[in-house]
Amino acid sequence: MALRRRPPLRLCARLPDFFLLLLFRGCLIGAVNLKSSNRNPVVQEFESVELSCIITDSQTNDPRIEWKKIQGDQTAYVFFDNKIQVKPVTPVCRVPKAVPVGKTATLHCQESEGFPRPYYSWYRNDMPLPTDSRVNPRFRNSSFLLNSETGTLVFSAVHKEDSGQYFCIASNDAGSARCEEQEMEVYDLNIAGIIGGVLVVLAVLALITLGICCAYRRGYFINNRQDGESYKTPGKSDGVNYIRTDEEGDFRHKSSFVI
């Protein structure tokens, strides 16, 4: 029987310790003998690696080859059903912390390393949310739409019942990953308080304007300093009149009596 060699598998993976270590060994499954030219490949992050899978003996026509990654006590598919599979990593979730009642709110969930491209689901208080709040009577007081392809959860007008702990799960055929819970608070908008605050501000501005007008009328803002043009001759002293005559050529005074 002629031996067949499966095409090599090329991978580019990312691990926290910046190295990828794949361990595999030959085995006999369904009367198929497998071997590899390199059982312990080590590759640095973002570099490619070739994993060989050679069939040395087979009693099965067109056997199915599956690749799995074993990391600790977790096992995940890498190659399955003739497709490369990569488990999603922890998605990045963005949840607004506080939103007033009646306003719009958008929650985001994104994951960039899973393959095939993952789909997204949102949970509130550990309860899965439907793609449309209108299709589930339990969420009749909500008004949201979930896009499972982009991971966005959009509320057209939030209600008090929409407050809670939210988290997102990204899933594909290789597995799933979730982000940490984040709280969104929906609070009432105090219209009366806002109007009262505006009135207080207007009253303060009115008092300031009135005070400035009164001070101006009383002359507090007029410059009392005298210059040369506005200088006035001092008043005459009581009981003395100063008269100048041509003969004297100078001033003389005479007494005046007031009876």
Short mmCIF file of C-alpha atoms in Angstrom, two decimals:
data_model
loop_
_atom_site.label_atom_id
_atom_site.label_comp_id
_atom_site.label_asym_id
_atom_site.label_seq_id
_atom_site.Cartn_x
_atom_site.Cartn_y
_atom_site.Cartn_z
CA MET A 1 0.00 0.00 0.00
CA ALA A 2 1.35 3.35 -1.02
CA LEU A 3 1.95 5.75 1.84
CA ARG A 4 0.21 9.07 1.80
CA ARG A 5 1.47 12.25 3.40
CA ARG A 6 -0.96 14.89 4.54
CA PRO A 7 -0.12 18.52 3.70
CA PRO A 8 1.73 20.27 6.50
CA LEU A 9 -0.15 22.52 8.88
CA ARG A 10 1.12 26.08 9.24
CA LEU A 11 0.22 27.94 12.42
CA CYS A 12 0.87 31.33 13.94
CA ALA A 13 -0.27 31.49 17.56
CA ARG A 14 0.12 33.72 20.58
CA LEU A 15 0.69 32.69 24.19
CA PRO A 16 1.38 34.76 27.33
CA ASP A 17 4.93 33.37 27.63
CA PHE A 18 5.64 34.36 23.98
CA PHE A 19 6.40 30.79 22.96
CA LEU A 20 4.22 28.08 21.48
CA LEU A 21 4.90 24.47 22.37
CA LEU A 22 2.87 21.77 20.68
CA LEU A 23 3.29 18.18 21.76
CA PHE A 24 1.93 15.31 19.78
CA ARG A 25 2.82 11.70 19.20
CA GLY A 26 2.04 8.96 16.73
CA CYS A 27 -0.98 6.83 17.49
CA LEU A 28 -3.18 4.11 16.06
CA ILE A 29 -6.81 5.21 15.62
CA GLY A 30 -9.20 3.29 13.41
CA ALA A 31 -6.40 1.19 11.86
CA VAL A 32 -4.42 4.31 10.87
CA ASN A 33 -0.76 4.68 11.82
CA LEU A 34 0.57 8.23 12.06
CA LYS A 35 4.02 9.64 12.63
CA SER A 36 5.67 13.04 12.59
CA SER A 37 9.10 14.28 11.60
CA ASN A 38 9.22 16.68 14.55
CA ARG A 39 7.34 15.83 17.71
CA ASN A 40 8.47 18.77 19.82
CA PRO A 41 8.50 21.96 17.72
CA VAL A 42 9.23 25.24 19.50
CA VAL A 43 8.57 28.56 17.78
CA GLN A 44 8.69 32.16 18.86
CA GLU A 45 5.63 34.37 18.84
CA PHE A 46 4.42 35.59 15.42
CA GLU A 47 6.68 33.13 13.58
CA SER A 48 5.32 30.27 11.47
CA VAL A 49 5.75 26.59 12.26
CA GLU A 50 5.20 23.48 10.18
CA LEU A 51 3.66 20.43 11.84
CA SER A 52 3.87 17.25 9.81
CA CYS A 53 1.32 14.45 9.94
CA ILE A 54 2.37 11.37 7.94
CA ILE A 55 0.15 8.31 7.48
CA THR A 56 2.34 5.20 7.49
CA ASP A 57 -0.43 2.61 7.39
CA SER A 58 -4.16 2.87 6.88
CA GLN A 59 -7.03 0.49 6.37
CA THR A 60 -9.51 3.36 6.04
CA ASN A 61 -10.16 5.23 2.84
CA ASP A 62 -9.64 8.97 3.19
CA PRO A 63 -9.13 9.09 6.96
CA ARG A 64 -9.96 12.32 8.76
CA ILE A 65 -7.09 14.17 10.35
CA GLU A 66 -7.73 16.35 13.39
CA TRP A 67 -5.30 18.64 15.14
CA LYS A 68 -5.78 19.65 18.75
CA LYS A 69 -3.89 21.91 21.11
CA ILE A 70 -3.42 20.72 24.67
CA GLN A 71 -2.64 23.45 27.17
CA GLY A 72 -2.82 22.39 30.79
CA ASP A 73 -6.12 20.63 31.31
CA GLN A 74 -7.77 22.28 28.29
CA THR A 75 -8.00 20.80 24.83
CA ALA A 76 -9.04 22.84 21.80
CA TYR A 77 -9.38 22.06 18.11
CA VAL A 78 -6.84 23.61 15.77
CA PHE A 79 -7.73 21.72 12.59
CA PHE A 80 -11.10 20.05 12.26
CA ASP A 81 -13.36 19.16 9.36
CA ASN A 82 -10.72 20.36 6.87
CA LYS A 83 -10.69 23.84 8.43
CA ILE A 84 -8.22 25.69 10.61
CA GLN A 85 -9.77 26.56 14.03
CA VAL A 86 -8.51 29.05 16.63
CA LYS A 87 -10.29 29.57 19.94
CA PRO A 88 -11.27 33.18 20.68
CA VAL A 89 -9.28 35.12 23.26
CA THR A 90 -10.87 37.28 25.94
CA PRO A 91 -12.93 39.93 24.11
CA VAL A 92 -12.69 43.63 24.87
CA CYS A 93 -15.99 44.93 26.24
CA ARG A 94 -17.04 48.57 26.65
CA VAL A 95 -20.10 49.29 28.78
CA PRO A 96 -21.24 52.83 29.73
CA LYS A 97 -21.20 53.30 33.48
CA ALA A 98 -24.24 55.58 33.81
CA VAL A 99 -27.00 56.55 31.36
CA PRO A 100 -30.07 58.76 32.03
CA VAL A 101 -33.51 57.28 31.50
CA GLY A 102 -34.74 57.62 27.92
CA LYS A 103 -31.31 58.12 26.36
CA THR A 104 -29.53 55.81 23.89
CA ALA A 105 -26.72 53.49 24.98
CA THR A 106 -24.33 51.27 23.00
CA LEU A 107 -22.34 48.35 24.40
CA HIS A 108 -19.35 47.03 22.39
CA CYS A 109 -17.68 43.61 22.32
CA GLN A 110 -14.70 42.83 20.06
CA GLU A 111 -12.34 39.88 19.61
CA SER A 112 -9.66 39.77 16.89
CA GLU A 113 -7.81 36.44 17.12
CA GLY A 114 -10.49 33.75 16.89
CA PHE A 115 -10.91 31.80 13.66
CA PRO A 116 -13.43 31.28 12.17
CA ARG A 117 -14.71 34.73 13.02
CA PRO A 118 -16.61 34.44 16.30
CA TYR A 119 -20.19 35.39 16.96
CA TYR A 120 -21.16 37.36 20.05
CA SER A 121 -23.77 37.07 22.76
CA TRP A 122 -24.53 39.45 25.63
CA TYR A 123 -25.67 38.63 29.16
CA ARG A 124 -27.28 40.79 31.83
CA ASN A 125 -27.15 39.51 35.39
CA ASP A 126 -26.13 36.07 34.00
CA MET A 127 -29.21 36.01 31.75
CA PRO A 128 -28.70 35.72 27.96
CA LEU A 129 -30.18 38.56 25.92
CA PRO A 130 -32.07 37.94 22.67
CA THR A 131 -31.06 39.65 19.46
CA ASP A 132 -34.28 41.71 19.63
CA SER A 133 -35.99 42.64 22.89
CA ARG A 134 -39.37 42.67 21.16
CA VAL A 135 -39.34 38.92 20.52
CA ASN A 136 -39.14 38.00 24.21
CA PRO A 137 -41.92 39.06 26.61
CA ARG A 138 -39.42 39.03 29.46
CA PHE A 139 -37.73 42.08 27.94
CA ARG A 140 -40.86 43.94 26.88
CA ASN A 141 -39.79 46.98 28.93
CA SER A 142 -36.48 47.18 27.05
CA SER A 143 -35.72 48.44 23.56
CA PHE A 144 -32.44 46.92 22.37
CA LEU A 145 -31.01 45.19 19.31
CA LEU A 146 -28.03 42.81 19.40
CA ASN A 147 -25.80 42.34 16.37
CA SER A 148 -24.19 38.94 16.92
CA GLU A 149 -21.67 39.53 14.11
CA THR A 150 -20.27 42.87 15.30
CA GLY A 151 -20.90 42.42 19.02
CA THR A 152 -22.79 45.71 19.49
CA LEU A 153 -25.77 45.92 21.82
CA VAL A 154 -27.76 49.11 21.15
CA PHE A 155 -30.50 50.50 23.41
CA SER A 156 -32.70 53.05 21.65
CA ALA A 157 -34.07 54.34 24.98
CA VAL A 158 -32.89 52.83 28.26
CA HIS A 159 -35.22 52.11 31.17
CA LYS A 160 -34.55 51.59 34.86
CA GLU A 161 -34.92 47.83 34.29
CA ASP A 162 -31.89 47.92 31.97
CA SER A 163 -29.54 48.53 34.91
CA GLY A 164 -27.35 45.56 35.81
CA GLN A 165 -24.13 43.63 35.30
CA TYR A 166 -23.28 43.02 31.62
CA PHE A 167 -20.73 40.72 29.99
CA CYS A 168 -20.13 39.36 26.49
CA ILE A 169 -19.10 35.93 25.17
CA ALA A 170 -17.28 35.42 21.86
CA SER A 171 -17.74 31.91 20.43
CA ASN A 172 -16.76 29.85 17.41
CA ASP A 173 -16.34 26.16 16.60
CA ALA A 174 -13.06 26.02 18.51
CA GLY A 175 -14.39 27.38 21.80
CA SER A 176 -15.47 30.55 23.56
CA ALA A 177 -14.18 33.32 25.80
CA ARG A 178 -15.90 35.99 27.89
CA CYS A 179 -15.05 39.38 29.28
CA GLU A 180 -15.42 40.53 32.87
CA GLU A 181 -18.74 41.84 34.12
CA GLN A 182 -19.30 45.58 33.96
CA GLU A 183 -22.12 47.51 35.58
CA MET A 184 -24.41 49.90 33.74
CA GLU A 185 -26.56 52.21 35.85
CA VAL A 186 -29.69 53.87 34.50
CA TYR A 187 -30.72 56.89 36.56
CA ASP A 188 -33.68 59.27 36.54
CA LEU A 189 -33.17 62.70 35.10
CA ASN A 190 -34.27 65.27 37.74
CA ILE A 191 -36.03 67.86 35.58
CA ALA A 192 -37.29 69.86 38.57
CA GLY A 193 -33.77 70.05 40.00
CA ILE A 194 -32.34 71.23 36.70
CA ILE A 195 -35.00 73.94 36.35
CA GLY A 196 -34.43 75.03 39.96
CA GLY A 197 -30.70 75.28 39.37
CA VAL A 198 -31.22 77.41 36.28
CA LEU A 199 -33.53 79.73 38.20
CA VAL A 200 -31.00 80.12 41.00
CA VAL A 201 -28.29 81.03 38.50
CA LEU A 202 -30.56 83.59 36.83
CA ALA A 203 -31.45 85.12 40.21
CA VAL A 204 -27.79 85.47 41.16
CA LEU A 205 -27.01 87.15 37.83
CA ALA A 206 -29.93 89.55 38.31
CA LEU A 207 -28.71 90.54 41.78
CA ILE A 208 -25.20 91.14 40.50
CA THR A 209 -26.52 93.33 37.66
CA LEU A 210 -28.73 95.32 40.08
CA GLY A 211 -25.81 95.89 42.44
CA ILE A 212 -23.61 97.19 39.63
CA CYS A 213 -26.33 99.62 38.49
CA CYS A 214 -26.87 100.98 42.02
CA ALA A 215 -23.15 101.46 42.54
CA TYR A 216 -22.86 103.31 39.25
CA ARG A 217 -25.73 105.64 40.10
CA ARG A 218 -24.14 106.52 43.44
CA GLY A 219 -20.94 107.47 41.70
CA TYR A 220 -18.70 104.65 42.86
CA PHE A 221 -17.43 104.18 39.32
CA ILE A 222 -16.83 107.96 38.57
CA ASN A 223 -13.24 109.21 38.67
CA ASN A 224 -13.05 111.96 41.35
CA ARG A 225 -9.49 112.98 40.57
CA GLN A 226 -9.22 116.60 39.37
CA ASP A 227 -7.07 117.66 36.47
CA GLY A 228 -5.90 121.11 35.33
CA GLU A 229 -8.99 121.85 33.27
CA SER A 230 -11.46 121.10 36.02
CA TYR A 231 -9.54 122.90 38.74
CA LYS A 232 -11.67 125.51 40.60
CA THR A 233 -10.43 128.65 42.46
CA PRO A 234 -10.65 128.17 46.20
CA GLY A 235 -13.47 130.00 47.89
CA LYS A 236 -12.88 133.40 49.56
CA SER A 237 -12.22 133.56 53.25
CA ASP A 238 -14.98 134.91 55.42
CA GLY A 239 -14.72 138.66 56.28
CA VAL A 240 -11.95 139.61 53.83
CA ASN A 241 -12.33 141.02 50.28
CA TYR A 242 -9.31 141.21 48.09
CA ILE A 243 -9.38 144.27 45.71
CA ARG A 244 -6.72 145.36 43.31
CA THR A 245 -6.31 149.01 42.41
CA ASP A 246 -4.32 150.64 39.69
CA GLU A 247 -2.50 152.96 42.09
CA GLU A 248 -1.34 150.33 44.45
CA GLY A 249 -0.29 147.85 41.81
CA ASP A 250 -0.86 145.15 44.33
CA PHE A 251 -3.56 143.52 46.36
CA ARG A 252 -4.95 145.12 49.47
CA HIS A 253 -7.70 144.01 51.72
CA LYS A 254 -10.44 145.69 53.59
CA SER A 255 -12.66 144.45 56.26
CA SER A 256 -16.31 143.88 55.61
CA PHE A 257 -18.87 143.55 58.27
CA VAL A 258 -22.04 141.70 58.02
CA ILE A 259 -24.86 143.01 60.18
#
